[in-house]
Amino acid sequence: MDGMVSISGATFLMGSDRHYPEEAPAHEVTVEGFWIDACPVTNREFGRFVRKTGHVTVAERAPDPADYPGARPDLLVPFSTVFVAPAQRVSLTDPYNWWRPVPGADWRHPVGPGSSIRNVPDHPVVHVAWADAAAYAEWAGKQIPTEAEWELAARGGLDGAEFAWGDELNPDGRWMANTWQGEFPVQNTQEDGYERTSPVGVFPANAYGLYDMIGNVWEWTSDWYTGHAVSTHGCCSPDRGDDREADGREQSIDRRDPARIPRRVMKGGSHLCAPNYCRRYRPSARMAQPVDTSTSHLGFRCVVRQ
Ligand SMILES: [Ca+2]
Ligand SMILES: [Ca+2]
Ligand SMILES: [Cu+2]
């Protein structure tokens, strides 16, 4: 299959007991074989989909006030969330110190009005919400990977290794992925060559021939976000499929969110992951992402199940 890599079914150790609590416990998971895109979906590829289908992304539409009780009226316009480096050191406990809702930011305007993708056709598409990734996958005759499929692929056969390429962040001083060097979020030394996204495929592939699994952009997976301890990966209790889907959706909601937007798992970390703030440039790392939320550091790739 064009631009895709075949991954054999396997039983592997998913998660980690040595990092953030949401990655634990490490546990064995069995995944059937599948094909996966070698690279994240690019602006050029997403553009082809939009031209053929007329798809309008979530970020290009005004949110419906009925879905967001009590929302600030200035947020009920088309917008997306853009990383804006603060002018000086800020508290690392509040992500709004660097995340800005920018009206007019969308996949064609990655940092807002006036920006364009003309010179970055081969960068991963960003500012795609879950519905946009799912619509692309359906159009392409593909699916969005489960978290387990994504993590198996990212590990490249190095079961239990810290990184997608082994146990060292920069073997022989080499940058293996587009992450953040320097003091996040105020100083980006770009030792890896890139301040924001990078063209897909410029960093080395993992042992399965997959590029940019780690870093560049986070990637959507189809799993509802729950702790590993309560989630049921794999093949058990097929008779409860529909209930499990509904339970997972419900459990994924952040109880502090008045809009009760369910959240899916995103994987791989991005160009914003830095040692002093977010060490999520690893296959086992995971974060919850509300399905309606698009950002300047989140994209996706697709799979085809055998
Ligand atoms: Ca970088
Ligand atoms: Ca990635
Ligand atoms: Cu991060």
PDB file of C-alpha atoms and ligand atoms in Angstrom:
ATOM      1  CA  MET A   1       0.000   0.000   0.000  1.00  0.00           C
ATOM      2  CA  ASP A   2       1.318   3.384  -1.054  1.00  0.00           C
ATOM      3  CA  GLY A   3       3.217   5.183   1.706  1.00  0.00           C
ATOM      4  CA  MET A   4       2.201   2.577   4.271  1.00  0.00           C
ATOM      5  CA  VAL A   5       4.182   0.031   6.266  1.00  0.00           C
ATOM      6  CA  SER A   6       2.976  -3.422   7.299  1.00  0.00           C
ATOM      7  CA  ILE A   7       3.183  -4.138  11.033  1.00  0.00           C
ATOM      8  CA  SER A   8       2.886  -7.782  12.096  1.00  0.00           C
ATOM      9  CA  GLY A   9       0.508  -8.697  14.871  1.00  0.00           C
ATOM     10  CA  ALA A  10       2.314  -8.977  18.190  1.00  0.00           C
ATOM     11  CA  THR A  11       2.087  -9.158  21.949  1.00  0.00           C
ATOM     12  CA  PHE A  12       4.102  -6.334  23.481  1.00  0.00           C
ATOM     13  CA  LEU A  13       4.620  -4.439  26.720  1.00  0.00           C
ATOM     14  CA  MET A  14       2.488  -1.295  26.515  1.00  0.00           C
ATOM     15  CA  GLY A  15       2.840   1.654  28.904  1.00  0.00           C
ATOM     16  CA  SER A  16       5.636   2.265  31.390  1.00  0.00           C
ATOM     17  CA  ASP A  17       6.137   2.173  35.166  1.00  0.00           C
ATOM     18  CA  ARG A  18       9.101   4.549  35.027  1.00  0.00           C
ATOM     19  CA  HIS A  19       7.513   7.771  33.783  1.00  0.00           C
ATOM     20  CA  TYR A  20       4.294   9.759  34.219  1.00  0.00           C
ATOM     21  CA  PRO A  21       1.609   8.013  36.300  1.00  0.00           C
ATOM     22  CA  GLU A  22      -0.881   7.863  33.399  1.00  0.00           C
ATOM     23  CA  GLU A  23       1.523   5.542  31.530  1.00  0.00           C
ATOM     24  CA  ALA A  24       1.382   2.913  34.273  1.00  0.00           C
ATOM     25  CA  PRO A  25       1.004   0.051  34.731  1.00  0.00           C
ATOM     26  CA  ALA A  26       3.099  -1.462  31.960  1.00  0.00           C
ATOM     27  CA  HIS A  27       0.991  -4.354  30.702  1.00  0.00           C
ATOM     28  CA  GLU A  28       0.996  -6.924  27.926  1.00  0.00           C
ATOM     29  CA  VAL A  29      -1.249  -6.214  24.980  1.00  0.00           C
ATOM     30  CA  THR A  30      -1.910  -8.249  21.841  1.00  0.00           C
ATOM     31  CA  VAL A  31      -2.577  -6.434  18.589  1.00  0.00           C
ATOM     32  CA  GLU A  32      -3.507  -7.930  15.195  1.00  0.00           C
ATOM     33  CA  GLY A  33      -1.446  -7.004  12.161  1.00  0.00           C
ATOM     34  CA  PHE A  34      -2.191  -3.755  10.292  1.00  0.00           C
ATOM     35  CA  TRP A  35      -0.763  -1.229   7.825  1.00  0.00           C
ATOM     36  CA  ILE A  36       0.178   2.255   9.022  1.00  0.00           C
ATOM     37  CA  ASP A  37       1.111   5.463   7.202  1.00  0.00           C
ATOM     38  CA  ALA A  38       4.895   5.914   7.202  1.00  0.00           C
ATOM     39  CA  CYS A  39       4.414   9.634   7.930  1.00  0.00           C
ATOM     40  CA  PRO A  40       1.791  11.895   9.477  1.00  0.00           C
ATOM     41  CA  VAL A  41      -0.786  13.256   6.991  1.00  0.00           C
ATOM     42  CA  THR A  42       0.697  16.377   5.369  1.00  0.00           C
ATOM     43  CA  ASN A  43      -0.821  19.715   4.368  1.00  0.00           C
ATOM     44  CA  ARG A  44      -0.625  18.612   0.730  1.00  0.00           C
ATOM     45  CA  GLU A  45      -2.505  15.371   1.438  1.00  0.00           C
ATOM     46  CA  PHE A  46      -5.117  17.070   3.605  1.00  0.00           C
ATOM     47  CA  GLY A  47      -5.539  19.739   0.906  1.00  0.00           C
ATOM     48  CA  ARG A  48      -6.341  17.060  -1.674  1.00  0.00           C
ATOM     49  CA  PHE A  49      -9.036  15.666   0.653  1.00  0.00           C
ATOM     50  CA  VAL A  50     -10.548  19.126   1.193  1.00  0.00           C
ATOM     51  CA  ARG A  51     -10.584  19.860  -2.559  1.00  0.00           C
ATOM     52  CA  LYS A  52     -12.314  16.559  -3.343  1.00  0.00           C
ATOM     53  CA  THR A  53     -14.872  16.633  -0.533  1.00  0.00           C
ATOM     54  CA  GLY A  54     -15.388  20.294   0.403  1.00  0.00           C
ATOM     55  CA  HIS A  55     -14.736  19.322   4.037  1.00  0.00           C
ATOM     56  CA  VAL A  56     -14.810  22.308   6.397  1.00  0.00           C
ATOM     57  CA  THR A  57     -12.782  21.669   9.540  1.00  0.00           C
ATOM     58  CA  VAL A  58     -14.077  22.194  13.080  1.00  0.00           C
ATOM     59  CA  ALA A  59     -11.730  25.162  13.555  1.00  0.00           C
ATOM     60  CA  GLU A  60     -13.268  26.905  10.529  1.00  0.00           C
ATOM     61  CA  ARG A  61     -16.803  26.784  11.972  1.00  0.00           C
ATOM     62  CA  ALA A  62     -18.305  28.874  14.773  1.00  0.00           C
ATOM     63  CA  PRO A  63     -18.996  26.695  17.835  1.00  0.00           C
ATOM     64  CA  ASP A  64     -22.714  26.209  18.635  1.00  0.00           C
ATOM     65  CA  PRO A  65     -23.494  28.066  21.911  1.00  0.00           C
ATOM     66  CA  ALA A  66     -25.808  25.164  22.895  1.00  0.00           C
ATOM     67  CA  ASP A  67     -22.758  22.887  23.098  1.00  0.00           C
ATOM     68  CA  TYR A  68     -20.811  25.283  25.351  1.00  0.00           C
ATOM     69  CA  PRO A  69     -22.983  26.546  28.229  1.00  0.00           C
ATOM     70  CA  GLY A  70     -21.455  29.641  29.819  1.00  0.00           C
ATOM     71  CA  ALA A  71     -18.732  29.976  27.191  1.00  0.00           C
ATOM     72  CA  ARG A  72     -17.118  33.361  26.619  1.00  0.00           C
ATOM     73  CA  PRO A  73     -18.849  34.940  23.574  1.00  0.00           C
ATOM     74  CA  ASP A  74     -15.448  35.843  22.089  1.00  0.00           C
ATOM     75  CA  LEU A  75     -14.723  32.113  21.864  1.00  0.00           C
ATOM     76  CA  LEU A  76     -17.877  31.367  19.863  1.00  0.00           C
ATOM     77  CA  VAL A  77     -16.180  32.354  16.622  1.00  0.00           C
ATOM     78  CA  PRO A  78     -14.058  30.083  14.431  1.00  0.00           C
ATOM     79  CA  PHE A  79     -10.714  29.728  16.164  1.00  0.00           C
ATOM     80  CA  SER A  80      -7.984  27.269  16.954  1.00  0.00           C
ATOM     81  CA  THR A  81      -5.379  27.005  19.658  1.00  0.00           C
ATOM     82  CA  VAL A  82      -1.912  28.277  18.823  1.00  0.00           C
ATOM     83  CA  PHE A  83       1.337  28.101  20.781  1.00  0.00           C
ATOM     84  CA  VAL A  84       2.566  31.651  21.429  1.00  0.00           C
ATOM     85  CA  ALA A  85       5.883  31.898  23.277  1.00  0.00           C
ATOM     86  CA  PRO A  86       5.592  34.248  26.270  1.00  0.00           C
ATOM     87  CA  ALA A  87       7.963  37.215  26.376  1.00  0.00           C
ATOM     88  CA  GLN A  88       9.375  36.202  29.743  1.00  0.00           C
ATOM     89  CA  ARG A  89       9.451  33.267  32.146  1.00  0.00           C
ATOM     90  CA  VAL A  90       5.984  32.169  33.269  1.00  0.00           C
ATOM     91  CA  SER A  91       4.558  29.628  35.679  1.00  0.00           C
ATOM     92  CA  LEU A  92       4.612  26.171  34.135  1.00  0.00           C
ATOM     93  CA  THR A  93       1.450  25.137  35.942  1.00  0.00           C
ATOM     94  CA  ASP A  94      -0.911  27.076  33.654  1.00  0.00           C
ATOM     95  CA  PRO A  95      -0.792  26.032  29.978  1.00  0.00           C
ATOM     96  CA  TYR A  96      -2.785  29.155  29.047  1.00  0.00           C
ATOM     97  CA  ASN A  97       0.455  31.031  29.588  1.00  0.00           C
ATOM     98  CA  TRP A  98       1.433  29.828  26.109  1.00  0.00           C
ATOM     99  CA  TRP A  99      -1.747  28.477  24.486  1.00  0.00           C
ATOM    100  CA  ARG A 100      -3.909  31.158  22.818  1.00  0.00           C
ATOM    101  CA  PRO A 101      -7.312  30.757  21.182  1.00  0.00           C
ATOM    102  CA  VAL A 102      -6.629  32.558  17.888  1.00  0.00           C
ATOM    103  CA  PRO A 103      -9.633  33.514  15.708  1.00  0.00           C
ATOM    104  CA  GLY A 104      -8.838  32.637  12.104  1.00  0.00           C
ATOM    105  CA  ALA A 105      -6.200  30.039  12.965  1.00  0.00           C
ATOM    106  CA  ASP A 106      -6.914  26.842  11.026  1.00  0.00           C
ATOM    107  CA  TRP A 107      -5.084  24.248   8.952  1.00  0.00           C
ATOM    108  CA  ARG A 108      -4.413  26.767   6.153  1.00  0.00           C
ATOM    109  CA  HIS A 109      -3.292  29.431   8.656  1.00  0.00           C
ATOM    110  CA  PRO A 110      -1.233  27.553  11.242  1.00  0.00           C
ATOM    111  CA  VAL A 111      -0.299  30.557  13.393  1.00  0.00           C
ATOM    112  CA  GLY A 112      -3.371  32.640  12.584  1.00  0.00           C
ATOM    113  CA  PRO A 113      -4.558  35.100   9.939  1.00  0.00           C
ATOM    114  CA  GLY A 114      -1.722  36.203   7.697  1.00  0.00           C
ATOM    115  CA  SER A 115       0.123  32.892   8.033  1.00  0.00           C
ATOM    116  CA  SER A 116      -0.032  30.283   5.289  1.00  0.00           C
ATOM    117  CA  ILE A 117       0.975  26.750   4.350  1.00  0.00           C
ATOM    118  CA  ARG A 118       2.299  27.743   0.912  1.00  0.00           C
ATOM    119  CA  ASN A 119       5.883  27.037   1.929  1.00  0.00           C
ATOM    120  CA  VAL A 120       5.156  24.036   4.132  1.00  0.00           C
ATOM    121  CA  PRO A 121       3.195  21.573   1.955  1.00  0.00           C
ATOM    122  CA  ASP A 122       5.135  18.618   3.335  1.00  0.00           C
ATOM    123  CA  HIS A 123       4.680  19.522   7.013  1.00  0.00           C
ATOM    124  CA  PRO A 124       2.056  17.586   9.002  1.00  0.00           C
ATOM    125  CA  VAL A 125      -1.411  19.130   8.854  1.00  0.00           C
ATOM    126  CA  VAL A 126      -2.339  20.764  12.185  1.00  0.00           C
ATOM    127  CA  HIS A 127      -5.483  22.356  13.663  1.00  0.00           C
ATOM    128  CA  VAL A 128      -7.472  19.197  13.010  1.00  0.00           C
ATOM    129  CA  ALA A 129     -10.069  18.111  15.570  1.00  0.00           C
ATOM    130  CA  TRP A 130     -11.084  14.458  15.955  1.00  0.00           C
ATOM    131  CA  ALA A 131     -13.957  14.790  13.448  1.00  0.00           C
ATOM    132  CA  ASP A 132     -11.560  16.143  10.809  1.00  0.00           C
ATOM    133  CA  ALA A 133      -9.083  13.275  11.241  1.00  0.00           C
ATOM    134  CA  ALA A 134     -11.928  10.739  11.179  1.00  0.00           C
ATOM    135  CA  ALA A 135     -13.433  12.296   8.025  1.00  0.00           C
ATOM    136  CA  TYR A 136     -10.070  12.185   6.256  1.00  0.00           C
ATOM    137  CA  ALA A 137      -9.535   8.555   7.234  1.00  0.00           C
ATOM    138  CA  GLU A 138     -12.968   7.554   5.987  1.00  0.00           C
ATOM    139  CA  TRP A 139     -12.421   9.344   2.669  1.00  0.00           C
ATOM    140  CA  ALA A 140      -9.070   7.581   2.276  1.00  0.00           C
ATOM    141  CA  GLY A 141     -10.608   4.164   3.060  1.00  0.00           C
ATOM    142  CA  LYS A 142      -8.518   3.981   6.223  1.00  0.00           C
ATOM    143  CA  GLN A 143      -8.963   4.241   9.994  1.00  0.00           C
ATOM    144  CA  ILE A 144      -7.374   6.121  12.881  1.00  0.00           C
ATOM    145  CA  PRO A 145      -5.087   3.791  14.891  1.00  0.00           C
ATOM    146  CA  THR A 146      -5.980   2.556  18.354  1.00  0.00           C
ATOM    147  CA  GLU A 147      -3.555   3.584  21.089  1.00  0.00           C
ATOM    148  CA  ALA A 148      -2.174   0.031  21.210  1.00  0.00           C
ATOM    149  CA  GLU A 149      -1.608  -0.108  17.438  1.00  0.00           C
ATOM    150  CA  TRP A 150       0.071   3.292  17.527  1.00  0.00           C
ATOM    151  CA  GLU A 151       2.349   2.368  20.435  1.00  0.00           C
ATOM    152  CA  LEU A 152       3.340  -1.007  18.953  1.00  0.00           C
ATOM    153  CA  ALA A 153       4.259   0.750  15.702  1.00  0.00           C
ATOM    154  CA  ALA A 154       6.157   3.528  17.489  1.00  0.00           C
ATOM    155  CA  ARG A 155       8.277   1.078  19.459  1.00  0.00           C
ATOM    156  CA  GLY A 156       9.756  -0.351  16.269  1.00  0.00           C
ATOM    157  CA  GLY A 157      10.278  -3.740  17.898  1.00  0.00           C
ATOM    158  CA  LEU A 158      12.376  -2.323  20.768  1.00  0.00           C
ATOM    159  CA  ASP A 159      10.133  -3.706  23.509  1.00  0.00           C
ATOM    160  CA  GLY A 160      10.577  -1.839  26.777  1.00  0.00           C
ATOM    161  CA  ALA A 161      12.960   0.791  25.353  1.00  0.00           C
ATOM    162  CA  GLU A 162      12.599   4.360  26.579  1.00  0.00           C
ATOM    163  CA  PHE A 163      12.547   5.969  23.138  1.00  0.00           C
ATOM    164  CA  ALA A 164      11.462   4.862  19.660  1.00  0.00           C
ATOM    165  CA  TRP A 165      15.149   4.436  18.761  1.00  0.00           C
ATOM    166  CA  GLY A 166      16.625   3.007  21.998  1.00  0.00           C
ATOM    167  CA  ASP A 167      17.383   4.224  25.500  1.00  0.00           C
ATOM    168  CA  GLU A 168      19.175   7.523  24.853  1.00  0.00           C
ATOM    169  CA  LEU A 169      17.507  10.804  23.893  1.00  0.00           C
ATOM    170  CA  ASN A 170      20.354  11.831  21.552  1.00  0.00           C
ATOM    171  CA  PRO A 171      22.573   8.893  20.651  1.00  0.00           C
ATOM    172  CA  ASP A 172      25.995  10.258  19.598  1.00  0.00           C
ATOM    173  CA  GLY A 173      24.602  13.769  19.942  1.00  0.00           C
ATOM    174  CA  ARG A 174      22.079  13.180  17.152  1.00  0.00           C
ATOM    175  CA  TRP A 175      18.538  14.545  17.258  1.00  0.00           C
ATOM    176  CA  MET A 176      16.175  11.691  16.432  1.00  0.00           C
ATOM    177  CA  ALA A 177      12.927  13.675  16.487  1.00  0.00           C
ATOM    178  CA  ASN A 178      11.644  17.250  16.356  1.00  0.00           C
ATOM    179  CA  THR A 179      11.266  18.216  20.011  1.00  0.00           C
ATOM    180  CA  TRP A 180      12.113  21.370  22.033  1.00  0.00           C
ATOM    181  CA  GLN A 181      15.637  22.220  23.169  1.00  0.00           C
ATOM    182  CA  GLY A 182      16.203  25.010  25.677  1.00  0.00           C
ATOM    183  CA  GLU A 183      13.997  26.280  28.466  1.00  0.00           C
ATOM    184  CA  PHE A 184      10.326  25.785  27.569  1.00  0.00           C
ATOM    185  CA  PRO A 185       8.362  27.963  26.818  1.00  0.00           C
ATOM    186  CA  VAL A 186      10.631  31.003  26.609  1.00  0.00           C
ATOM    187  CA  GLN A 187      13.795  29.779  24.907  1.00  0.00           C
ATOM    188  CA  ASN A 188      13.800  27.497  21.860  1.00  0.00           C
ATOM    189  CA  THR A 189      17.396  26.924  20.798  1.00  0.00           C
ATOM    190  CA  GLN A 190      16.305  24.809  17.787  1.00  0.00           C
ATOM    191  CA  GLU A 191      19.337  22.535  18.033  1.00  0.00           C
ATOM    192  CA  ASP A 192      17.335  20.012  16.011  1.00  0.00           C
ATOM    193  CA  GLY A 193      16.875  22.619  13.267  1.00  0.00           C
ATOM    194  CA  TYR A 194      13.176  23.416  13.762  1.00  0.00           C
ATOM    195  CA  GLU A 195      11.266  25.926  15.855  1.00  0.00           C
ATOM    196  CA  ARG A 196       7.801  24.645  14.956  1.00  0.00           C
ATOM    197  CA  THR A 197       6.730  21.727  12.736  1.00  0.00           C
ATOM    198  CA  SER A 198       9.209  20.126  10.328  1.00  0.00           C
ATOM    199  CA  PRO A 199       8.747  18.454   6.941  1.00  0.00           C
ATOM    200  CA  VAL A 200       7.739  14.818   7.489  1.00  0.00           C
ATOM    201  CA  GLY A 201      10.574  12.344   7.078  1.00  0.00           C
ATOM    202  CA  VAL A 202      13.579  14.555   7.839  1.00  0.00           C
ATOM    203  CA  PHE A 203      14.387  12.809  11.123  1.00  0.00           C
ATOM    204  CA  PRO A 204      15.468   9.140  11.074  1.00  0.00           C
ATOM    205  CA  ALA A 205      12.813   6.430  10.718  1.00  0.00           C
ATOM    206  CA  ASN A 206      12.358   3.910  13.520  1.00  0.00           C
ATOM    207  CA  ALA A 207      13.202   0.250  12.940  1.00  0.00           C
ATOM    208  CA  TYR A 208       9.800  -0.297  11.274  1.00  0.00           C
ATOM    209  CA  GLY A 209      10.488   2.467   8.741  1.00  0.00           C
ATOM    210  CA  LEU A 210       8.086   4.949  10.375  1.00  0.00           C
ATOM    211  CA  TYR A 211       8.865   8.666  10.518  1.00  0.00           C
ATOM    212  CA  ASP A 212       7.899  11.310  13.057  1.00  0.00           C
ATOM    213  CA  MET A 213       6.036   8.922  15.367  1.00  0.00           C
ATOM    214  CA  ILE A 214       7.801  10.799  18.140  1.00  0.00           C
ATOM    215  CA  GLY A 215       7.804  14.589  18.091  1.00  0.00           C
ATOM    216  CA  ASN A 216       6.900  17.004  15.284  1.00  0.00           C
ATOM    217  CA  VAL A 217       3.147  16.735  16.040  1.00  0.00           C
ATOM    218  CA  TRP A 218       1.101  14.722  18.514  1.00  0.00           C
ATOM    219  CA  GLU A 219      -1.192  12.231  16.775  1.00  0.00           C
ATOM    220  CA  TRP A 220      -4.830  11.319  17.362  1.00  0.00           C
ATOM    221  CA  THR A 221      -5.710   7.755  18.318  1.00  0.00           C
ATOM    222  CA  SER A 222      -9.226   6.321  18.486  1.00  0.00           C
ATOM    223  CA  ASP A 223      -9.139   5.260  22.164  1.00  0.00           C
ATOM    224  CA  TRP A 224     -11.222   7.096  24.733  1.00  0.00           C
ATOM    225  CA  TYR A 225      -8.896   8.415  27.423  1.00  0.00           C
ATOM    226  CA  THR A 226      -9.021   6.329  30.577  1.00  0.00           C
ATOM    227  CA  GLY A 227      -6.328   5.107  32.931  1.00  0.00           C
ATOM    228  CA  HIS A 228      -4.583   1.940  31.766  1.00  0.00           C
ATOM    229  CA  ALA A 229      -5.753   0.320  35.000  1.00  0.00           C
ATOM    230  CA  VAL A 230      -9.432   0.556  34.070  1.00  0.00           C
ATOM    231  CA  SER A 231      -9.241   0.270  30.297  1.00  0.00           C
ATOM    232  CA  THR A 232      -9.737  -3.108  28.665  1.00  0.00           C
ATOM    233  CA  HIS A 233      -7.347  -3.346  25.745  1.00  0.00           C
ATOM    234  CA  GLY A 234      -7.235  -6.405  23.581  1.00  0.00           C
ATOM    235  CA  CYS A 235      -9.841  -8.967  22.851  1.00  0.00           C
ATOM    236  CA  CYS A 236     -11.717  -9.753  26.070  1.00  0.00           C
ATOM    237  CA  SER A 237     -15.524  -9.620  26.447  1.00  0.00           C
ATOM    238  CA  PRO A 238     -16.507  -8.959  22.828  1.00  0.00           C
ATOM    239  CA  ASP A 239     -20.180  -9.250  23.817  1.00  0.00           C
ATOM    240  CA  ARG A 240     -20.001  -5.971  25.731  1.00  0.00           C
ATOM    241  CA  GLY A 241     -18.597  -3.910  22.861  1.00  0.00           C
ATOM    242  CA  ASP A 242     -21.303  -1.212  22.743  1.00  0.00           C
ATOM    243  CA  ASP A 243     -21.476  -0.728  26.508  1.00  0.00           C
ATOM    244  CA  ARG A 244     -17.729  -0.532  26.725  1.00  0.00           C
ATOM    245  CA  GLU A 245     -17.675   2.137  24.028  1.00  0.00           C
ATOM    246  CA  ALA A 246     -20.260   4.212  25.927  1.00  0.00           C
ATOM    247  CA  ASP A 247     -18.486   3.674  29.276  1.00  0.00           C
ATOM    248  CA  GLY A 248     -15.146   4.703  27.846  1.00  0.00           C
ATOM    249  CA  ARG A 249     -16.618   7.845  26.335  1.00  0.00           C
ATOM    250  CA  GLU A 250     -18.220   8.800  29.650  1.00  0.00           C
ATOM    251  CA  GLN A 251     -15.083   8.051  31.670  1.00  0.00           C
ATOM    252  CA  SER A 252     -12.937  10.129  29.329  1.00  0.00           C
ATOM    253  CA  ILE A 253     -14.725  13.363  30.272  1.00  0.00           C
ATOM    254  CA  ASP A 254     -12.837  15.751  32.549  1.00  0.00           C
ATOM    255  CA  ARG A 255     -15.208  16.334  35.484  1.00  0.00           C
ATOM    256  CA  ARG A 256     -14.115  19.992  35.639  1.00  0.00           C
ATOM    257  CA  ASP A 257     -15.252  20.617  32.056  1.00  0.00           C
ATOM    258  CA  PRO A 258     -18.714  22.278  32.032  1.00  0.00           C
ATOM    259  CA  ALA A 259     -19.188  21.377  28.357  1.00  0.00           C
ATOM    260  CA  ARG A 260     -18.447  17.681  29.117  1.00  0.00           C
ATOM    261  CA  ILE A 261     -16.467  17.127  25.931  1.00  0.00           C
ATOM    262  CA  PRO A 262     -15.214  13.519  25.714  1.00  0.00           C
ATOM    263  CA  ARG A 263     -11.490  13.040  25.251  1.00  0.00           C
ATOM    264  CA  ARG A 264      -9.421  10.668  23.139  1.00  0.00           C
ATOM    265  CA  VAL A 265      -5.805   9.648  23.581  1.00  0.00           C
ATOM    266  CA  MET A 266      -3.103  11.461  21.642  1.00  0.00           C
ATOM    267  CA  LYS A 267       0.391   9.995  21.321  1.00  0.00           C
ATOM    268  CA  GLY A 268       4.015  10.756  20.508  1.00  0.00           C
ATOM    269  CA  GLY A 269       4.677  14.233  21.844  1.00  0.00           C
ATOM    270  CA  SER A 270       5.462  17.233  19.667  1.00  0.00           C
ATOM    271  CA  HIS A 271       7.953  19.963  18.816  1.00  0.00           C
ATOM    272  CA  LEU A 272       6.901  21.558  22.120  1.00  0.00           C
ATOM    273  CA  CYS A 273       7.995  18.676  24.376  1.00  0.00           C
ATOM    274  CA  ALA A 274      11.011  19.741  26.435  1.00  0.00           C
ATOM    275  CA  PRO A 275      13.040  18.117  29.214  1.00  0.00           C
ATOM    276  CA  ASN A 276      12.172  20.910  31.685  1.00  0.00           C
ATOM    277  CA  TYR A 277       8.422  20.637  31.134  1.00  0.00           C
ATOM    278  CA  CYS A 278       7.031  17.661  29.240  1.00  0.00           C
ATOM    279  CA  ARG A 279       9.095  14.543  28.596  1.00  0.00           C
ATOM    280  CA  ARG A 280       6.504  12.944  26.402  1.00  0.00           C
ATOM    281  CA  TYR A 281       8.762  12.245  23.410  1.00  0.00           C
ATOM    282  CA  ARG A 282       8.383   8.507  24.122  1.00  0.00           C
ATOM    283  CA  PRO A 283       6.153   5.718  22.786  1.00  0.00           C
ATOM    284  CA  SER A 284       4.422   5.080  26.134  1.00  0.00           C
ATOM    285  CA  ALA A 285       3.553   8.750  26.728  1.00  0.00           C
ATOM    286  CA  ARG A 286      -0.105   9.684  26.337  1.00  0.00           C
ATOM    287  CA  MET A 287      -2.354  12.663  26.890  1.00  0.00           C
ATOM    288  CA  ALA A 288      -6.102  13.282  26.909  1.00  0.00           C
ATOM    289  CA  GLN A 289      -7.338  15.501  24.092  1.00  0.00           C
ATOM    290  CA  PRO A 290     -10.917  16.853  23.959  1.00  0.00           C
ATOM    291  CA  VAL A 291     -12.401  15.743  20.619  1.00  0.00           C
ATOM    292  CA  ASP A 292     -13.455  19.283  19.657  1.00  0.00           C
ATOM    293  CA  THR A 293     -10.054  20.845  20.233  1.00  0.00           C
ATOM    294  CA  SER A 294      -7.519  21.479  17.490  1.00  0.00           C
ATOM    295  CA  THR A 295      -4.072  22.910  18.093  1.00  0.00           C
ATOM    296  CA  SER A 296      -0.886  23.935  16.307  1.00  0.00           C
ATOM    297  CA  HIS A 297       0.922  20.790  17.486  1.00  0.00           C
ATOM    298  CA  LEU A 298      -1.576  17.988  16.838  1.00  0.00           C
ATOM    299  CA  GLY A 299      -2.070  16.002  13.622  1.00  0.00           C
ATOM    300  CA  PHE A 300      -2.681  12.342  12.754  1.00  0.00           C
ATOM    301  CA  ARG A 301      -1.841   9.363  10.566  1.00  0.00           C
ATOM    302  CA  CYS A 302      -3.998   6.437   9.435  1.00  0.00           C
ATOM    303  CA  VAL A 303      -4.003   2.641   9.489  1.00  0.00           C
ATOM    304  CA  VAL A 304      -5.613  -0.079   7.428  1.00  0.00           C
ATOM    305  CA  ARG A 305      -6.481  -3.290   9.285  1.00  0.00           C
ATOM    306  CA  GLN A 306      -5.622  -6.571   7.596  1.00  0.00           C
TER     307      GLN A 306
HETATM  308 CA    CA B   1      12.538  21.536  17.450  1.00  0.00          CA
HETATM  309 CA    CA B   2       4.398  12.497  15.917  1.00  0.00          CA
HETATM  310 CU    CU B   3       4.810  17.476  25.536  1.00  0.00          CU
END
